[in-house]
């Protein structure tokens, strides 16, 4: 006998609403910040700040991708997708990870090229407005990171986590720009490409983490050990459960599927065994809201 749980519409609507609100707020902030960076870079004669503005512009694209990914993943199950569309949210995370990795590698390549060719020697000294823009960008983007990350953790959104790291990468890029601009103003122009090279490593590392998180949820990766241990304890505590023969979990986007086999008294009636399965199902449903589907199979002992 099997017991199943499927997510209801209210929870999904809240997930979509929160994700969209966070992305829209950060998208508007990125638009204003990117415009200010472009203006500061042009007025202050700073190539580093203009490059940083390009990075901020990519965050706007990231916000659009997240909103689109969350809206598509929030669609209810249909005939073609009976298990839902949650994995499309992971696809949005993979796309953002790709954008992040590309930006990081381009920044690194540009830094290596400037160091190798000695082009940094001919760079004009940047103005103070570029230095101010870099400092402001660090503060704003770090605030965006924590704002997005806290909401991403609360609703367990892969795409929002990817967007949060995108904000952090932009903050790190601005740190590199700040160091480079300050160094150039102090007579050491080589500091700018050297700092950019270090920032490249941080950005690529963040992209790798995003890819791993999204890929795990696409390929039916099991839940962490703590969650599975808590599930076992919950099931074993239910009246009538004599043993747990099998407990498998798999992540499906930001949701979890659980398959359980329990051993019950082989001499009890079908109705009694069904009641035990229902208790297990209801307990998992009540204690683990991230679980979308629960399958309980009963084995006689």
mmCIF file of C-alpha atoms in Angstrom:
data_model
loop_
_atom_site.group_PDB
_atom_site.id
_atom_site.type_symbol
_atom_site.label_atom_id
_atom_site.label_comp_id
_atom_site.label_asym_id
_atom_site.label_seq_id
_atom_site.Cartn_x
_atom_site.Cartn_y
_atom_site.Cartn_z
ATOM 1 C CA UNK A 1 0.000 0.000 0.000
ATOM 2 C CA UNK A 2 1.292 3.433 -0.891
ATOM 3 C CA UNK A 3 0.668 6.886 0.528
ATOM 4 C CA UNK A 4 1.454 10.012 -1.494
ATOM 5 C CA UNK A 5 1.705 13.758 -0.812
ATOM 6 C CA UNK A 6 1.685 16.519 -3.384
ATOM 7 C CA UNK A 7 2.351 20.211 -2.756
ATOM 8 C CA UNK A 8 -0.567 22.585 -2.640
ATOM 9 C CA UNK A 9 -0.988 25.795 -4.581
ATOM 10 C CA UNK A 10 -0.649 28.282 -1.671
ATOM 11 C CA UNK A 11 2.920 27.235 -0.853
ATOM 12 C CA UNK A 12 3.948 27.361 -4.496
ATOM 13 C CA UNK A 13 2.381 30.809 -4.899
ATOM 14 C CA UNK A 14 4.369 32.088 -1.908
ATOM 15 C CA UNK A 15 7.584 30.644 -3.372
ATOM 16 C CA UNK A 16 6.980 32.374 -6.684
ATOM 17 C CA UNK A 17 5.942 35.660 -5.058
ATOM 18 C CA UNK A 18 9.029 35.868 -2.826
ATOM 19 C CA UNK A 19 11.438 34.921 -5.631
ATOM 20 C CA UNK A 20 9.920 37.459 -8.006
ATOM 21 C CA UNK A 21 9.915 40.254 -5.411
ATOM 22 C CA UNK A 22 13.569 39.688 -4.485
ATOM 23 C CA UNK A 23 14.643 39.592 -8.135
ATOM 24 C CA UNK A 24 12.686 42.728 -9.057
ATOM 25 C CA UNK A 25 14.086 44.693 -6.087
ATOM 26 C CA UNK A 26 17.663 43.668 -6.892
ATOM 27 C CA UNK A 27 17.125 44.183 -10.623
ATOM 28 C CA UNK A 28 16.043 47.781 -10.065
ATOM 29 C CA UNK A 29 19.022 48.365 -7.767
ATOM 30 C CA UNK A 30 21.405 46.878 -10.330
ATOM 31 C CA UNK A 31 19.990 49.097 -13.078
ATOM 32 C CA UNK A 32 20.642 52.261 -11.071
ATOM 33 C CA UNK A 33 24.059 51.058 -9.909
ATOM 34 C CA UNK A 34 25.189 50.062 -13.400
ATOM 35 C CA UNK A 35 24.181 53.471 -14.786
ATOM 36 C CA UNK A 36 26.143 55.239 -12.030
ATOM 37 C CA UNK A 37 29.192 53.021 -12.648
ATOM 38 C CA UNK A 38 29.178 53.696 -16.381
ATOM 39 C CA UNK A 39 28.954 57.441 -15.755
ATOM 40 C CA UNK A 40 31.691 57.329 -13.094
ATOM 41 C CA UNK A 41 33.966 55.276 -15.314
ATOM 42 C CA UNK A 42 33.530 57.659 -18.239
ATOM 43 C CA UNK A 43 33.966 60.829 -16.164
ATOM 44 C CA UNK A 44 36.802 59.392 -14.094
ATOM 45 C CA UNK A 45 38.632 57.817 -17.056
ATOM 46 C CA UNK A 46 38.594 54.386 -15.402
ATOM 47 C CA UNK A 47 38.541 51.244 -17.561
ATOM 48 C CA UNK A 48 38.229 49.172 -14.400
ATOM 49 C CA UNK A 49 35.015 50.931 -13.387
ATOM 50 C CA UNK A 50 33.529 50.580 -16.872
ATOM 51 C CA UNK A 51 34.307 46.834 -16.751
ATOM 52 C CA UNK A 52 32.687 46.683 -13.332
ATOM 53 C CA UNK A 53 29.617 48.378 -14.790
ATOM 54 C CA UNK A 54 29.424 45.669 -17.442
ATOM 55 C CA UNK A 55 29.496 43.108 -14.624
ATOM 56 C CA UNK A 56 26.596 44.875 -12.906
ATOM 57 C CA UNK A 57 24.678 44.868 -16.177
ATOM 58 C CA UNK A 58 24.992 41.090 -16.260
ATOM 59 C CA UNK A 59 23.254 41.020 -12.869
ATOM 60 C CA UNK A 60 20.218 42.620 -14.489
ATOM 61 C CA UNK A 61 20.142 39.758 -16.971
ATOM 62 C CA UNK A 62 20.512 37.376 -14.024
ATOM 63 C CA UNK A 63 17.447 38.834 -12.321
ATOM 64 C CA UNK A 64 15.413 38.393 -15.511
ATOM 65 C CA UNK A 65 16.527 34.754 -15.802
ATOM 66 C CA UNK A 66 15.627 34.032 -12.181
ATOM 67 C CA UNK A 67 12.141 35.541 -12.514
ATOM 68 C CA UNK A 68 11.522 33.572 -15.712
ATOM 69 C CA UNK A 69 12.884 30.345 -14.208
ATOM 70 C CA UNK A 70 10.813 30.613 -11.041
ATOM 71 C CA UNK A 71 7.615 31.408 -12.954
ATOM 72 C CA UNK A 72 8.073 28.398 -15.224
ATOM 73 C CA UNK A 73 8.981 26.067 -12.344
ATOM 74 C CA UNK A 74 5.878 27.204 -10.431
ATOM 75 C CA UNK A 75 3.522 25.799 -13.055
ATOM 76 C CA UNK A 76 1.285 23.008 -11.717
ATOM 77 C CA UNK A 77 1.691 19.398 -12.835
ATOM 78 C CA UNK A 78 0.186 18.531 -16.194
ATOM 79 C CA UNK A 79 -0.123 15.533 -18.508
ATOM 80 C CA UNK A 80 3.333 16.072 -20.017
ATOM 81 C CA UNK A 81 4.962 16.842 -16.652
ATOM 82 C CA UNK A 82 3.102 14.790 -13.997
ATOM 83 C CA UNK A 83 5.857 15.393 -11.423
ATOM 84 C CA UNK A 84 5.806 19.164 -11.851
ATOM 85 C CA UNK A 85 8.292 21.683 -13.277
ATOM 86 C CA UNK A 86 10.569 22.342 -10.289
ATOM 87 C CA UNK A 87 13.704 21.269 -12.127
ATOM 88 C CA UNK A 88 13.366 24.184 -14.524
ATOM 89 C CA UNK A 89 14.313 26.399 -11.579
ATOM 90 C CA UNK A 90 17.604 24.479 -11.454
ATOM 91 C CA UNK A 91 18.074 25.186 -15.164
ATOM 92 C CA UNK A 92 17.896 28.898 -14.327
ATOM 93 C CA UNK A 93 20.619 28.296 -11.734
ATOM 94 C CA UNK A 94 22.786 26.527 -14.319
ATOM 95 C CA UNK A 95 22.354 29.415 -16.771
ATOM 96 C CA UNK A 96 23.330 31.940 -14.105
ATOM 97 C CA UNK A 97 26.319 29.793 -13.155
ATOM 98 C CA UNK A 98 27.392 29.805 -16.799
ATOM 99 C CA UNK A 99 27.096 33.578 -17.019
ATOM 100 C CA UNK A 100 29.069 33.950 -13.799
ATOM 101 C CA UNK A 101 31.845 31.617 -14.978
ATOM 102 C CA UNK A 102 32.068 33.412 -18.328
ATOM 103 C CA UNK A 103 32.357 36.818 -16.664
ATOM 104 C CA UNK A 104 35.012 35.546 -14.256
ATOM 105 C CA UNK A 105 37.101 34.029 -17.030
ATOM 106 C CA UNK A 106 36.816 37.159 -19.164
ATOM 107 C CA UNK A 107 37.973 39.299 -16.235
ATOM 108 C CA UNK A 108 40.887 36.924 -15.660
ATOM 109 C CA UNK A 109 41.837 36.858 -19.333
ATOM 110 C CA UNK A 110 41.762 40.642 -19.528
ATOM 111 C CA UNK A 111 43.973 40.887 -16.437
ATOM 112 C CA UNK A 112 46.534 38.424 -17.807
ATOM 113 C CA UNK A 113 46.581 40.219 -21.150
ATOM 114 C CA UNK A 114 47.239 43.607 -19.508
ATOM 115 C CA UNK A 115 50.031 42.180 -17.345
ATOM 116 C CA UNK A 116 51.633 40.237 -20.214
ATOM 117 C CA UNK A 117 51.539 43.105 -22.719
ATOM 118 C CA UNK A 118 52.419 45.825 -20.213
ATOM 119 C CA UNK A 119 49.363 47.796 -21.316
ATOM 120 C CA UNK A 120 48.719 48.852 -17.727
ATOM 121 C CA UNK A 121 51.662 51.286 -17.980
ATOM 122 C CA UNK A 122 49.741 53.442 -20.475
ATOM 123 C CA UNK A 123 46.487 53.570 -18.521
ATOM 124 C CA UNK A 124 45.408 57.095 -17.457
ATOM 125 C CA UNK A 125 45.157 57.866 -13.765
ATOM 126 C CA UNK A 126 41.511 57.405 -12.696
ATOM 127 C CA UNK A 127 39.581 60.170 -10.969
ATOM 128 C CA UNK A 128 38.226 60.218 -7.449
ATOM 129 C CA UNK A 129 34.640 59.662 -8.612
ATOM 130 C CA UNK A 130 35.638 56.195 -9.867
ATOM 131 C CA UNK A 131 37.104 55.370 -6.456
ATOM 132 C CA UNK A 132 33.871 56.492 -4.776
ATOM 133 C CA UNK A 133 31.770 54.441 -7.211
ATOM 134 C CA UNK A 134 33.793 51.309 -6.400
ATOM 135 C CA UNK A 135 33.324 51.785 -2.648
ATOM 136 C CA UNK A 136 29.595 52.426 -3.074
ATOM 137 C CA UNK A 137 29.258 49.344 -5.277
ATOM 138 C CA UNK A 138 30.864 47.121 -2.642
ATOM 139 C CA UNK A 139 28.405 48.281 0.015
ATOM 140 C CA UNK A 140 25.340 48.013 -2.226
ATOM 141 C CA UNK A 141 26.208 44.640 -3.751
ATOM 142 C CA UNK A 142 27.106 43.071 -0.401
ATOM 143 C CA UNK A 143 23.739 44.240 0.939
ATOM 144 C CA UNK A 144 22.035 42.682 -2.094
ATOM 145 C CA UNK A 145 23.916 39.432 -1.505
ATOM 146 C CA UNK A 146 22.662 39.046 2.065
ATOM 147 C CA UNK A 147 19.136 40.160 1.184
ATOM 148 C CA UNK A 148 18.922 37.595 -1.627
ATOM 149 C CA UNK A 149 20.784 34.838 0.234
ATOM 150 C CA UNK A 150 18.581 34.991 3.323
ATOM 151 C CA UNK A 151 15.411 34.723 1.245
ATOM 152 C CA UNK A 152 16.976 31.971 -0.909
ATOM 153 C CA UNK A 153 17.764 29.941 2.218
ATOM 154 C CA UNK A 154 14.283 30.543 3.605
ATOM 155 C CA UNK A 155 12.489 29.175 0.500
ATOM 156 C CA UNK A 156 15.365 26.877 -0.603
ATOM 157 C CA UNK A 157 15.646 28.362 -4.102
ATOM 158 C CA UNK A 158 18.585 27.259 -6.265
ATOM 159 C CA UNK A 159 18.082 30.128 -8.705
ATOM 160 C CA UNK A 160 17.974 32.741 -5.934
ATOM 161 C CA UNK A 161 21.119 31.268 -4.363
ATOM 162 C CA UNK A 162 22.808 31.584 -7.749
ATOM 163 C CA UNK A 163 21.634 35.182 -8.028
ATOM 164 C CA UNK A 164 22.932 35.904 -4.520
ATOM 165 C CA UNK A 165 26.385 34.645 -5.460
ATOM 166 C CA UNK A 166 26.180 36.742 -8.593
ATOM 167 C CA UNK A 167 25.744 39.789 -6.341
ATOM 168 C CA UNK A 168 28.714 38.654 -4.233
ATOM 169 C CA UNK A 169 30.835 38.238 -7.368
ATOM 170 C CA UNK A 170 29.989 41.799 -8.361
ATOM 171 C CA UNK A 171 31.002 42.997 -4.886
ATOM 172 C CA UNK A 172 34.299 41.122 -5.235
ATOM 173 C CA UNK A 173 34.758 42.625 -8.682
ATOM 174 C CA UNK A 174 34.259 46.066 -7.158
ATOM 175 C CA UNK A 175 36.869 45.238 -4.497
ATOM 176 C CA UNK A 176 39.292 44.539 -7.323
ATOM 177 C CA UNK A 177 38.304 47.772 -9.022
ATOM 178 C CA UNK A 178 38.749 49.686 -5.751
ATOM 179 C CA UNK A 179 42.234 48.256 -5.206
ATOM 180 C CA UNK A 180 43.201 48.854 -8.810
ATOM 181 C CA UNK A 181 41.899 52.410 -8.908
ATOM 182 C CA UNK A 182 43.526 53.252 -5.565
ATOM 183 C CA UNK A 183 46.807 51.706 -6.695
ATOM 184 C CA UNK A 184 46.740 53.589 -9.988
ATOM 185 C CA UNK A 185 46.100 56.865 -8.169
ATOM 186 C CA UNK A 186 49.078 56.073 -5.902
ATOM 187 C CA UNK A 187 51.406 55.414 -8.851
ATOM 188 C CA UNK A 188 51.151 51.599 -9.051
ATOM 189 C CA UNK A 189 48.925 50.841 -12.074
ATOM 190 C CA UNK A 190 49.926 47.155 -12.118
ATOM 191 C CA UNK A 191 47.783 46.607 -9.018
ATOM 192 C CA UNK A 192 44.592 46.830 -11.052
ATOM 193 C CA UNK A 193 45.131 43.784 -13.327
ATOM 194 C CA UNK A 194 46.715 41.809 -10.466
ATOM 195 C CA UNK A 195 43.684 42.392 -8.248
ATOM 196 C CA UNK A 196 41.338 41.511 -11.112
ATOM 197 C CA UNK A 197 43.128 38.182 -11.539
ATOM 198 C CA UNK A 198 42.534 37.320 -7.886
ATOM 199 C CA UNK A 199 38.870 38.316 -8.167
ATOM 200 C CA UNK A 200 38.561 36.032 -11.190
ATOM 201 C CA UNK A 201 39.372 33.043 -8.956
ATOM 202 C CA UNK A 202 36.657 34.013 -6.453
ATOM 203 C CA UNK A 203 34.064 34.384 -9.203
ATOM 204 C CA UNK A 204 34.915 31.058 -10.851
ATOM 205 C CA UNK A 205 34.760 29.334 -7.441
ATOM 206 C CA UNK A 206 31.280 30.786 -6.850
ATOM 207 C CA UNK A 207 30.187 29.594 -10.314
ATOM 208 C CA UNK A 208 31.459 26.082 -9.532
ATOM 209 C CA UNK A 209 29.451 26.000 -6.281
ATOM 210 C CA UNK A 210 26.306 27.077 -8.137
ATOM 211 C CA UNK A 211 26.809 24.398 -10.781
ATOM 212 C CA UNK A 212 27.266 21.715 -8.127
ATOM 213 C CA UNK A 213 24.136 22.720 -6.206
ATOM 214 C CA UNK A 214 21.961 22.881 -9.333
ATOM 215 C CA UNK A 215 23.399 19.685 -10.827
ATOM 216 C CA UNK A 216 22.826 17.709 -7.628
ATOM 217 C CA UNK A 217 19.142 18.614 -7.745
ATOM 218 C CA UNK A 218 18.830 17.713 -11.415
ATOM 219 C CA UNK A 219 20.402 14.243 -11.148
ATOM 220 C CA UNK A 220 18.275 12.974 -8.219
ATOM 221 C CA UNK A 221 20.906 13.586 -5.564
ATOM 222 C CA UNK A 222 19.919 12.304 -2.112
ATOM 223 C CA UNK A 223 19.175 14.657 0.789
ATOM 224 C CA UNK A 224 21.901 15.409 3.294
ATOM 225 C CA UNK A 225 22.560 12.845 6.026
ATOM 226 C CA UNK A 226 21.000 14.979 8.765
ATOM 227 C CA UNK A 227 17.677 15.178 6.908
ATOM 228 C CA UNK A 228 17.618 11.448 6.200
ATOM 229 C CA UNK A 229 18.461 10.692 9.820
ATOM 230 C CA UNK A 230 15.607 12.937 10.960
ATOM 231 C CA UNK A 231 13.264 11.186 8.525
ATOM 232 C CA UNK A 232 14.233 7.780 9.912
ATOM 233 C CA UNK A 233 13.668 8.927 13.476
ATOM 234 C CA UNK A 234 10.268 10.337 12.545
ATOM 235 C CA UNK A 235 9.168 7.123 10.798
ATOM 236 C CA UNK A 236 10.495 4.810 13.521
ATOM 237 C CA UNK A 237 8.571 6.772 16.175
ATOM 238 C CA UNK A 238 5.185 5.976 14.619
ATOM 239 C CA UNK A 239 3.018 3.334 16.308
ATOM 240 C CA UNK A 240 3.002 0.017 14.466
ATOM 241 C CA UNK A 241 6.347 0.482 12.696
ATOM 242 C CA UNK A 242 8.559 -2.446 13.690
ATOM 243 C CA UNK A 243 11.467 -1.603 11.428
ATOM 244 C CA UNK A 244 12.500 0.506 8.453
ATOM 245 C CA UNK A 245 13.471 -1.680 5.493
ATOM 246 C CA UNK A 246 14.227 1.155 3.050
ATOM 247 C CA UNK A 247 14.369 4.937 3.001
ATOM 248 C CA UNK A 248 15.394 6.683 -0.204
ATOM 249 C CA UNK A 249 15.293 10.433 -0.882
ATOM 250 C CA UNK A 250 15.936 12.505 -3.978
ATOM 251 C CA UNK A 251 16.000 16.227 -4.525
ATOM 252 C CA UNK A 252 13.703 17.538 -7.233
ATOM 253 C CA UNK A 253 14.458 21.219 -7.681
ATOM 254 C CA UNK A 254 13.810 22.767 -4.279
ATOM 255 C CA UNK A 255 11.516 19.894 -3.248
ATOM 256 C CA UNK A 256 12.162 16.327 -2.019
ATOM 257 C CA UNK A 257 10.723 12.921 -2.942
ATOM 258 C CA UNK A 258 10.752 10.172 -0.292
ATOM 259 C CA UNK A 259 10.298 6.406 -0.756
ATOM 260 C CA UNK A 260 9.865 4.376 2.430
ATOM 261 C CA UNK A 261 9.436 0.659 3.126
ATOM 262 C CA UNK A 262 8.368 -0.283 6.644
ATOM 263 C CA UNK A 263 7.887 -3.619 8.378
ATOM 264 C CA UNK A 264 4.622 -4.213 10.282
ATOM 265 C CA UNK A 265 2.975 -7.152 12.031
ATOM 266 C CA UNK A 266 2.172 -9.697 9.316
ATOM 267 C CA UNK A 267 -0.858 -10.954 11.222
ATOM 268 C CA UNK A 268 -2.622 -7.589 11.436
ATOM 269 C CA UNK A 269 -5.509 -6.766 9.126
ATOM 270 C CA UNK A 270 -5.160 -4.872 5.880
ATOM 271 C CA UNK A 271 -6.969 -1.924 7.458
ATOM 272 C CA UNK A 272 -4.564 -1.872 10.414
ATOM 273 C CA UNK A 273 -1.498 -2.012 8.142
ATOM 274 C CA UNK A 274 -2.978 0.791 6.026
ATOM 275 C CA UNK A 275 -3.483 2.879 9.166
ATOM 276 C CA UNK A 276 0.213 2.476 10.054
ATOM 277 C CA UNK A 277 1.189 3.629 6.540
ATOM 278 C CA UNK A 278 -1.110 6.633 6.875
ATOM 279 C CA UNK A 279 0.469 7.584 10.203
ATOM 280 C CA UNK A 280 3.925 7.459 8.639
ATOM 281 C CA UNK A 281 2.787 9.503 5.646
ATOM 282 C CA UNK A 282 1.065 12.154 7.768
ATOM 283 C CA UNK A 283 4.035 12.433 10.159
ATOM 284 C CA UNK A 284 6.495 13.015 7.311
ATOM 285 C CA UNK A 285 4.121 15.508 5.707
ATOM 286 C CA UNK A 286 3.682 17.431 8.958
ATOM 287 C CA UNK A 287 7.364 17.548 9.941
ATOM 288 C CA UNK A 288 9.089 18.014 6.569
ATOM 289 C CA UNK A 289 7.361 20.733 4.484
ATOM 290 C CA UNK A 290 10.018 20.488 1.763
ATOM 291 C CA UNK A 291 8.762 16.980 0.915
ATOM 292 C CA UNK A 292 6.569 17.003 -2.179
ATOM 293 C CA UNK A 293 5.891 13.277 -2.573
ATOM 294 C CA UNK A 294 5.825 10.472 0.023
ATOM 295 C CA UNK A 295 5.552 6.824 -0.960
ATOM 296 C CA UNK A 296 5.060 4.347 1.913
ATOM 297 C CA UNK A 297 5.235 0.600 1.200
ATOM 298 C CA UNK A 298 4.356 -1.970 3.863
ATOM 299 C CA UNK A 299 6.183 -5.307 4.295
ATOM 300 C CA UNK A 300 4.699 -8.027 6.554
ATOM 301 C CA UNK A 301 6.928 -9.446 9.313
#
